[in-house]
């Protein structure tokens, strides 16, 4: 999207021949952008490598999803990871096409939109993981309607912001009006800043849940140590935030002419802070088996559901793969000690006690 932060100086009377107005829209960019215009000799081989990696990622996550589905282990987020990989496959294909047709502005528009839009799926997945961690640590507040509405509002803002960015990107290619271009630039800057904030959200959410004292025992879910779940989420969030922060930061820089790009717009930075950090997250989530670690029982609707259905979870682990058994056997929840069990009563135990007492 930084490709579109451009052309606001088109009304000056000192423009050289390269700054002459094109006759028809869409108009080519006048300023440099992150990664520049792709070329056949440089960008096609690099993009082809990422295309292959994302194809492998899509096949792996879909295989995991289908295997889990056949044994009744529902984990929709594996399907979302497959969707993200498919979006990036399309992005890579469009970038290769753009490299072979650098003068085709419509292809450039589509390629830039796909670069900007795909990563939001990873942001959403990380927010879902953060929500599950908070509900496990603080069942009452985590399942409170206000907290659920907070996440719903974030998801709605993600969709609205993405639509705004797409409109601004397309419109900026079809106008030479300086005020309209200024507005488009502001919208794109807002979108980049918002993406950075969303990618960073797991940190304050999870760290806040760790700092606030718990009133009940941990509502365990999935396989593996709870601290491992936190480390996995924050590692992925750090990688995504790194990419989003770099893209947003370069957008705020003063635009430079297309034939005089700054160093931070080099192709290497484009591939590192876009495709590289994303494929690392895709591979990382396969290796750590998020489908096992972050799985919650079907039908969980309130405090105590994670613990109340733990017997069913254990059966699923026993019927699962060797990887599931290894994770479940090697790692236990970090507070699963006699001292903590006495200190923090289980939410499921509380519910059971209330049912025993009756109305």
PDB file of C-alpha atoms in Angstrom, residues 85-324:
ATOM      1  CA  UNK A  85      -1.622 -19.218   2.336  1.00  0.00           C
ATOM      2  CA  UNK A  86      -3.993 -19.236  -0.631  1.00  0.00           C
ATOM      3  CA  UNK A  87      -4.220 -15.428  -0.469  1.00  0.00           C
ATOM      4  CA  UNK A  88      -0.429 -15.207  -0.495  1.00  0.00           C
ATOM      5  CA  UNK A  89      -0.233 -17.659  -3.399  1.00  0.00           C
ATOM      6  CA  UNK A  90      -2.474 -15.305  -5.366  1.00  0.00           C
ATOM      7  CA  UNK A  91      -0.310 -12.357  -4.271  1.00  0.00           C
ATOM      8  CA  UNK A  92       2.854 -14.051  -5.515  1.00  0.00           C
ATOM      9  CA  UNK A  93       1.236 -14.942  -8.840  1.00  0.00           C
ATOM     10  CA  UNK A  94       0.076 -11.351  -9.332  1.00  0.00           C
ATOM     11  CA  UNK A  95       3.527 -10.012  -8.496  1.00  0.00           C
ATOM     12  CA  UNK A  96       5.090 -12.322 -11.091  1.00  0.00           C
ATOM     13  CA  UNK A  97       2.521 -11.192 -13.665  1.00  0.00           C
ATOM     14  CA  UNK A  98       3.258  -7.568 -12.757  1.00  0.00           C
ATOM     15  CA  UNK A  99       6.982  -8.188 -13.311  1.00  0.00           C
ATOM     16  CA  UNK A 100       6.252  -9.400 -16.862  1.00  0.00           C
ATOM     17  CA  UNK A 101       3.891  -6.459 -17.534  1.00  0.00           C
ATOM     18  CA  UNK A 102       5.365  -3.517 -15.590  1.00  0.00           C
ATOM     19  CA  UNK A 103       3.376  -0.931 -17.579  1.00  0.00           C
ATOM     20  CA  UNK A 104       0.034  -2.560 -16.798  1.00  0.00           C
ATOM     21  CA  UNK A 105      -1.287  -0.322 -13.993  1.00  0.00           C
ATOM     22  CA  UNK A 106      -4.370  -2.431 -13.283  1.00  0.00           C
ATOM     23  CA  UNK A 107      -2.162  -5.421 -12.459  1.00  0.00           C
ATOM     24  CA  UNK A 108      -0.081  -3.191 -10.173  1.00  0.00           C
ATOM     25  CA  UNK A 109      -3.231  -2.113  -8.339  1.00  0.00           C
ATOM     26  CA  UNK A 110      -4.362  -5.711  -7.821  1.00  0.00           C
ATOM     27  CA  UNK A 111      -0.908  -6.783  -6.644  1.00  0.00           C
ATOM     28  CA  UNK A 112      -0.697  -3.975  -4.085  1.00  0.00           C
ATOM     29  CA  UNK A 113      -4.184  -4.658  -2.742  1.00  0.00           C
ATOM     30  CA  UNK A 114      -3.351  -8.335  -2.239  1.00  0.00           C
ATOM     31  CA  UNK A 115      -0.121  -7.484  -0.403  1.00  0.00           C
ATOM     32  CA  UNK A 116      -2.044  -5.224   1.979  1.00  0.00           C
ATOM     33  CA  UNK A 117      -5.071  -7.467   2.523  1.00  0.00           C
ATOM     34  CA  UNK A 118      -3.741 -10.972   3.140  1.00  0.00           C
ATOM     35  CA  UNK A 119      -1.961 -10.514   6.466  1.00  0.00           C
ATOM     36  CA  UNK A 120      -5.120  -9.515   8.360  1.00  0.00           C
ATOM     37  CA  UNK A 121      -6.028 -13.220   8.623  1.00  0.00           C
ATOM     38  CA  UNK A 122      -2.928 -13.832  10.732  1.00  0.00           C
ATOM     39  CA  UNK A 123      -3.847 -10.863  12.939  1.00  0.00           C
ATOM     40  CA  UNK A 124      -7.296 -12.352  13.543  1.00  0.00           C
ATOM     41  CA  UNK A 125      -5.876 -15.797  14.357  1.00  0.00           C
ATOM     42  CA  UNK A 126      -3.536 -14.305  16.957  1.00  0.00           C
ATOM     43  CA  UNK A 127      -6.406 -12.351  18.527  1.00  0.00           C
ATOM     44  CA  UNK A 128      -8.427 -15.570  18.811  1.00  0.00           C
ATOM     45  CA  UNK A 129      -5.475 -17.241  20.562  1.00  0.00           C
ATOM     46  CA  UNK A 130      -5.159 -14.260  22.925  1.00  0.00           C
ATOM     47  CA  UNK A 131      -8.864 -14.432  23.740  1.00  0.00           C
ATOM     48  CA  UNK A 132      -8.624 -18.140  24.577  1.00  0.00           C
ATOM     49  CA  UNK A 133      -5.638 -17.564  26.832  1.00  0.00           C
ATOM     50  CA  UNK A 134      -7.442 -14.775  28.708  1.00  0.00           C
ATOM     51  CA  UNK A 135     -10.591 -16.885  29.119  1.00  0.00           C
ATOM     52  CA  UNK A 136      -8.476 -19.701  30.530  1.00  0.00           C
ATOM     53  CA  UNK A 137      -6.736 -17.441  33.048  1.00  0.00           C
ATOM     54  CA  UNK A 138      -9.707 -15.250  34.000  1.00  0.00           C
ATOM     55  CA  UNK A 139     -12.895 -17.178  33.152  1.00  0.00           C
ATOM     56  CA  UNK A 140     -15.386 -14.638  34.517  1.00  0.00           C
ATOM     57  CA  UNK A 141     -13.929 -11.537  32.865  1.00  0.00           C
ATOM     58  CA  UNK A 142     -12.805 -13.454  29.764  1.00  0.00           C
ATOM     59  CA  UNK A 143     -16.334 -14.708  29.102  1.00  0.00           C
ATOM     60  CA  UNK A 144     -18.003 -11.427  30.065  1.00  0.00           C
ATOM     61  CA  UNK A 145     -20.183  -9.960  27.251  1.00  0.00           C
ATOM     62  CA  UNK A 146     -18.225  -6.686  27.369  1.00  0.00           C
ATOM     63  CA  UNK A 147     -15.001  -8.530  26.607  1.00  0.00           C
ATOM     64  CA  UNK A 148     -16.671 -10.470  23.790  1.00  0.00           C
ATOM     65  CA  UNK A 149     -18.023  -7.217  22.349  1.00  0.00           C
ATOM     66  CA  UNK A 150     -14.512  -5.726  22.510  1.00  0.00           C
ATOM     67  CA  UNK A 151     -13.130  -8.444  20.246  1.00  0.00           C
ATOM     68  CA  UNK A 152     -16.151  -8.200  17.952  1.00  0.00           C
ATOM     69  CA  UNK A 153     -15.522  -4.463  17.620  1.00  0.00           C
ATOM     70  CA  UNK A 154     -11.868  -5.113  16.740  1.00  0.00           C
ATOM     71  CA  UNK A 155     -12.855  -7.604  14.036  1.00  0.00           C
ATOM     72  CA  UNK A 156     -15.379  -5.128  12.601  1.00  0.00           C
ATOM     73  CA  UNK A 157     -12.772  -2.364  12.594  1.00  0.00           C
ATOM     74  CA  UNK A 158     -10.352  -4.674  10.762  1.00  0.00           C
ATOM     75  CA  UNK A 159     -12.915  -5.256   8.008  1.00  0.00           C
ATOM     76  CA  UNK A 160     -13.893  -1.570   7.781  1.00  0.00           C
ATOM     77  CA  UNK A 161     -10.257  -0.433   7.720  1.00  0.00           C
ATOM     78  CA  UNK A 162      -9.408  -2.958   5.020  1.00  0.00           C
ATOM     79  CA  UNK A 163     -12.284  -1.714   2.853  1.00  0.00           C
ATOM     80  CA  UNK A 164     -11.156   1.889   3.388  1.00  0.00           C
ATOM     81  CA  UNK A 165      -7.614   1.012   2.371  1.00  0.00           C
ATOM     82  CA  UNK A 166      -8.735  -0.783  -0.781  1.00  0.00           C
ATOM     83  CA  UNK A 167     -10.913   2.164  -1.797  1.00  0.00           C
ATOM     84  CA  UNK A 168      -8.066   4.618  -1.136  1.00  0.00           C
ATOM     85  CA  UNK A 169      -5.579   2.508  -3.087  1.00  0.00           C
ATOM     86  CA  UNK A 170      -7.817   2.208  -6.139  1.00  0.00           C
ATOM     87  CA  UNK A 171      -8.944   5.833  -6.042  1.00  0.00           C
ATOM     88  CA  UNK A 172      -5.395   7.173  -5.797  1.00  0.00           C
ATOM     89  CA  UNK A 173      -4.608   5.569  -9.164  1.00  0.00           C
ATOM     90  CA  UNK A 174      -7.611   7.230 -10.804  1.00  0.00           C
ATOM     91  CA  UNK A 175      -7.208  10.851  -9.745  1.00  0.00           C
ATOM     92  CA  UNK A 176      -4.739  13.715 -10.032  1.00  0.00           C
ATOM     93  CA  UNK A 177      -6.589  15.992  -7.611  1.00  0.00           C
ATOM     94  CA  UNK A 178      -4.154  16.985  -4.867  1.00  0.00           C
ATOM     95  CA  UNK A 179      -6.782  17.115  -2.117  1.00  0.00           C
ATOM     96  CA  UNK A 180      -8.118  13.670  -3.012  1.00  0.00           C
ATOM     97  CA  UNK A 181      -4.596  12.266  -3.057  1.00  0.00           C
ATOM     98  CA  UNK A 182      -3.962  13.807   0.355  1.00  0.00           C
ATOM     99  CA  UNK A 183      -7.074  12.136   1.749  1.00  0.00           C
ATOM    100  CA  UNK A 184      -6.074   8.810   0.198  1.00  0.00           C
ATOM    101  CA  UNK A 185      -2.629   9.114   1.753  1.00  0.00           C
ATOM    102  CA  UNK A 186      -4.137   9.838   5.169  1.00  0.00           C
ATOM    103  CA  UNK A 187      -6.406   6.796   4.898  1.00  0.00           C
ATOM    104  CA  UNK A 188      -3.483   4.564   3.933  1.00  0.00           C
ATOM    105  CA  UNK A 189      -1.375   5.939   6.792  1.00  0.00           C
ATOM    106  CA  UNK A 190      -4.236   5.249   9.179  1.00  0.00           C
ATOM    107  CA  UNK A 191      -4.565   1.713   7.815  1.00  0.00           C
ATOM    108  CA  UNK A 192      -0.867   0.998   8.314  1.00  0.00           C
ATOM    109  CA  UNK A 193      -0.953   2.390  11.853  1.00  0.00           C
ATOM    110  CA  UNK A 194      -4.088   0.411  12.694  1.00  0.00           C
ATOM    111  CA  UNK A 195      -2.512  -2.804  11.375  1.00  0.00           C
ATOM    112  CA  UNK A 196       0.521  -2.225  13.584  1.00  0.00           C
ATOM    113  CA  UNK A 197      -1.672  -1.698  16.642  1.00  0.00           C
ATOM    114  CA  UNK A 198      -3.719  -4.841  15.909  1.00  0.00           C
ATOM    115  CA  UNK A 199      -0.580  -6.924  15.392  1.00  0.00           C
ATOM    116  CA  UNK A 200       0.687  -5.643  18.765  1.00  0.00           C
ATOM    117  CA  UNK A 201      -2.552  -6.268  20.697  1.00  0.00           C
ATOM    118  CA  UNK A 202      -1.686  -9.806  21.916  1.00  0.00           C
ATOM    119  CA  UNK A 203       1.139  -8.344  24.008  1.00  0.00           C
ATOM    120  CA  UNK A 204      -0.901  -6.007  26.280  1.00  0.00           C
ATOM    121  CA  UNK A 205      -3.811  -8.462  26.392  1.00  0.00           C
ATOM    122  CA  UNK A 206      -1.768 -11.474  27.487  1.00  0.00           C
ATOM    123  CA  UNK A 207       0.652  -9.559  29.698  1.00  0.00           C
ATOM    124  CA  UNK A 208      -2.275  -7.839  31.386  1.00  0.00           C
ATOM    125  CA  UNK A 209      -3.865 -11.228  32.044  1.00  0.00           C
ATOM    126  CA  UNK A 210      -0.583 -12.406  33.592  1.00  0.00           C
ATOM    127  CA  UNK A 211      -0.284  -9.357  35.853  1.00  0.00           C
ATOM    128  CA  UNK A 212      -3.877  -9.325  37.125  1.00  0.00           C
ATOM    129  CA  UNK A 213      -4.222 -11.793  40.035  1.00  0.00           C
ATOM    130  CA  UNK A 214      -6.336 -14.851  39.273  1.00  0.00           C
ATOM    131  CA  UNK A 215      -9.332 -15.793  41.412  1.00  0.00           C
ATOM    132  CA  UNK A 216      -9.729 -19.327  40.086  1.00  0.00           C
ATOM    133  CA  UNK A 217      -7.522 -22.120  38.821  1.00  0.00           C
ATOM    134  CA  UNK A 218      -6.382 -22.091  35.243  1.00  0.00           C
ATOM    135  CA  UNK A 219      -9.017 -23.422  32.846  1.00  0.00           C
ATOM    136  CA  UNK A 220      -6.688 -25.620  30.816  1.00  0.00           C
ATOM    137  CA  UNK A 221      -7.312 -26.242  27.126  1.00  0.00           C
ATOM    138  CA  UNK A 222      -5.470 -28.020  24.368  1.00  0.00           C
ATOM    139  CA  UNK A 223      -2.142 -29.805  24.804  1.00  0.00           C
ATOM    140  CA  UNK A 224       1.093 -28.574  26.268  1.00  0.00           C
ATOM    141  CA  UNK A 225       2.230 -26.175  28.938  1.00  0.00           C
ATOM    142  CA  UNK A 226       0.289 -22.991  29.276  1.00  0.00           C
ATOM    143  CA  UNK A 227       3.489 -20.949  29.286  1.00  0.00           C
ATOM    144  CA  UNK A 228       4.350 -22.547  25.945  1.00  0.00           C
ATOM    145  CA  UNK A 229       1.072 -21.307  24.479  1.00  0.00           C
ATOM    146  CA  UNK A 230       1.904 -17.787  25.640  1.00  0.00           C
ATOM    147  CA  UNK A 231       5.431 -17.994  24.210  1.00  0.00           C
ATOM    148  CA  UNK A 232       4.130 -19.286  20.866  1.00  0.00           C
ATOM    149  CA  UNK A 233       1.554 -16.510  20.555  1.00  0.00           C
ATOM    150  CA  UNK A 234       3.938 -13.710  21.525  1.00  0.00           C
ATOM    151  CA  UNK A 235       6.657 -15.007  19.181  1.00  0.00           C
ATOM    152  CA  UNK A 236       4.276 -14.961  16.212  1.00  0.00           C
ATOM    153  CA  UNK A 237       2.879 -11.584  17.265  1.00  0.00           C
ATOM    154  CA  UNK A 238       6.407 -10.163  17.445  1.00  0.00           C
ATOM    155  CA  UNK A 239       7.204 -11.295  13.896  1.00  0.00           C
ATOM    156  CA  UNK A 240       3.957  -9.877  12.489  1.00  0.00           C
ATOM    157  CA  UNK A 241       4.340  -6.636  14.439  1.00  0.00           C
ATOM    158  CA  UNK A 242       7.890  -6.277  13.131  1.00  0.00           C
ATOM    159  CA  UNK A 243       6.646  -6.412   9.545  1.00  0.00           C
ATOM    160  CA  UNK A 244       3.655  -4.149  10.164  1.00  0.00           C
ATOM    161  CA  UNK A 245       5.785  -1.583  12.026  1.00  0.00           C
ATOM    162  CA  UNK A 246       8.351  -1.382   9.234  1.00  0.00           C
ATOM    163  CA  UNK A 247       5.675  -0.934   6.577  1.00  0.00           C
ATOM    164  CA  UNK A 248       3.877   1.730   8.598  1.00  0.00           C
ATOM    165  CA  UNK A 249       7.116   3.538   9.421  1.00  0.00           C
ATOM    166  CA  UNK A 250       8.239   3.760   5.802  1.00  0.00           C
ATOM    167  CA  UNK A 251       4.792   5.052   4.804  1.00  0.00           C
ATOM    168  CA  UNK A 252       5.250   8.058   7.088  1.00  0.00           C
ATOM    169  CA  UNK A 253       8.527   9.012   5.420  1.00  0.00           C
ATOM    170  CA  UNK A 254       8.506  11.923   2.981  1.00  0.00           C
ATOM    171  CA  UNK A 255       7.750  10.536  -0.505  1.00  0.00           C
ATOM    172  CA  UNK A 256      10.740  10.287  -2.846  1.00  0.00           C
ATOM    173  CA  UNK A 257      10.759  10.251  -6.673  1.00  0.00           C
ATOM    174  CA  UNK A 258      10.461   6.855  -8.305  1.00  0.00           C
ATOM    175  CA  UNK A 259      13.878   7.182  -9.962  1.00  0.00           C
ATOM    176  CA  UNK A 260      15.536   8.120  -6.637  1.00  0.00           C
ATOM    177  CA  UNK A 261      14.248   5.572  -4.074  1.00  0.00           C
ATOM    178  CA  UNK A 262      15.612   5.576  -0.495  1.00  0.00           C
ATOM    179  CA  UNK A 263      17.569   2.625   0.854  1.00  0.00           C
ATOM    180  CA  UNK A 264      14.710   1.391   3.042  1.00  0.00           C
ATOM    181  CA  UNK A 265      12.605   0.806  -0.090  1.00  0.00           C
ATOM    182  CA  UNK A 266      15.024  -1.821  -1.377  1.00  0.00           C
ATOM    183  CA  UNK A 267      13.545  -5.111  -2.627  1.00  0.00           C
ATOM    184  CA  UNK A 268      15.248  -7.009   0.179  1.00  0.00           C
ATOM    185  CA  UNK A 269      13.242  -5.112   2.797  1.00  0.00           C
ATOM    186  CA  UNK A 270      10.009  -5.760   0.901  1.00  0.00           C
ATOM    187  CA  UNK A 271      10.532  -9.507   0.919  1.00  0.00           C
ATOM    188  CA  UNK A 272      11.880  -9.629   4.489  1.00  0.00           C
ATOM    189  CA  UNK A 273       9.116  -7.583   6.129  1.00  0.00           C
ATOM    190  CA  UNK A 274       6.286  -9.023   4.044  1.00  0.00           C
ATOM    191  CA  UNK A 275       6.675 -12.587   2.793  1.00  0.00           C
ATOM    192  CA  UNK A 276       9.538 -13.743   5.030  1.00  0.00           C
ATOM    193  CA  UNK A 277       7.973 -12.906   8.393  1.00  0.00           C
ATOM    194  CA  UNK A 278       4.673 -14.358   7.205  1.00  0.00           C
ATOM    195  CA  UNK A 279       6.047 -17.672   5.957  1.00  0.00           C
ATOM    196  CA  UNK A 280       8.001 -17.984   9.208  1.00  0.00           C
ATOM    197  CA  UNK A 281       4.715 -17.740  11.125  1.00  0.00           C
ATOM    198  CA  UNK A 282       3.074 -20.258   8.780  1.00  0.00           C
ATOM    199  CA  UNK A 283       5.895 -22.773   9.292  1.00  0.00           C
ATOM    200  CA  UNK A 284       6.132 -22.030  13.008  1.00  0.00           C
ATOM    201  CA  UNK A 285       2.434 -22.757  13.531  1.00  0.00           C
ATOM    202  CA  UNK A 286       2.835 -26.101  11.752  1.00  0.00           C
ATOM    203  CA  UNK A 287       5.873 -27.118  13.813  1.00  0.00           C
ATOM    204  CA  UNK A 288       4.322 -26.261  17.198  1.00  0.00           C
ATOM    205  CA  UNK A 289       0.984 -27.855  16.179  1.00  0.00           C
ATOM    206  CA  UNK A 290      -1.403 -25.037  17.031  1.00  0.00           C
ATOM    207  CA  UNK A 291      -4.265 -27.393  16.179  1.00  0.00           C
ATOM    208  CA  UNK A 292      -3.392 -29.364  19.334  1.00  0.00           C
ATOM    209  CA  UNK A 293      -2.144 -26.649  21.643  1.00  0.00           C
ATOM    210  CA  UNK A 294      -4.902 -24.066  21.072  1.00  0.00           C
ATOM    211  CA  UNK A 295      -7.849 -26.411  20.618  1.00  0.00           C
ATOM    212  CA  UNK A 296     -10.855 -25.757  22.875  1.00  0.00           C
ATOM    213  CA  UNK A 297     -13.761 -28.164  23.426  1.00  0.00           C
ATOM    214  CA  UNK A 298     -16.743 -27.736  21.133  1.00  0.00           C
ATOM    215  CA  UNK A 299     -19.694 -26.052  22.796  1.00  0.00           C
ATOM    216  CA  UNK A 300     -17.647 -23.933  25.225  1.00  0.00           C
ATOM    217  CA  UNK A 301     -19.868 -20.990  26.112  1.00  0.00           C
ATOM    218  CA  UNK A 302     -18.885 -19.787  29.548  1.00  0.00           C
ATOM    219  CA  UNK A 303     -16.693 -20.089  32.659  1.00  0.00           C
ATOM    220  CA  UNK A 304     -15.789 -23.650  33.544  1.00  0.00           C
ATOM    221  CA  UNK A 305     -16.463 -25.137  30.120  1.00  0.00           C
ATOM    222  CA  UNK A 306     -12.793 -25.746  29.374  1.00  0.00           C
ATOM    223  CA  UNK A 307     -12.363 -27.776  32.582  1.00  0.00           C
ATOM    224  CA  UNK A 308     -15.797 -29.394  32.544  1.00  0.00           C
ATOM    225  CA  UNK A 309     -15.076 -30.918  29.138  1.00  0.00           C
ATOM    226  CA  UNK A 310     -11.449 -31.852  29.860  1.00  0.00           C
ATOM    227  CA  UNK A 311     -12.324 -35.562  29.962  1.00  0.00           C
ATOM    228  CA  UNK A 312     -13.496 -35.363  26.357  1.00  0.00           C
ATOM    229  CA  UNK A 313     -10.323 -33.474  25.482  1.00  0.00           C
ATOM    230  CA  UNK A 314      -8.201 -36.223  27.026  1.00  0.00           C
ATOM    231  CA  UNK A 315      -9.967 -38.854  24.949  1.00  0.00           C
ATOM    232  CA  UNK A 316      -9.275 -36.855  21.792  1.00  0.00           C
ATOM    233  CA  UNK A 317      -5.608 -36.654  22.714  1.00  0.00           C
ATOM    234  CA  UNK A 318      -5.449 -40.388  23.279  1.00  0.00           C
ATOM    235  CA  UNK A 319      -7.056 -41.029  19.898  1.00  0.00           C
ATOM    236  CA  UNK A 320      -4.799 -38.532  18.164  1.00  0.00           C
ATOM    237  CA  UNK A 321      -1.424 -38.794  16.552  1.00  0.00           C
ATOM    238  CA  UNK A 322       1.933 -39.569  18.142  1.00  0.00           C
ATOM    239  CA  UNK A 323       2.633 -35.845  18.168  1.00  0.00           C
ATOM    240  CA  UNK A 324      -0.471 -35.236  20.277  1.00  0.00           C
TER     241      UNK A 324
END
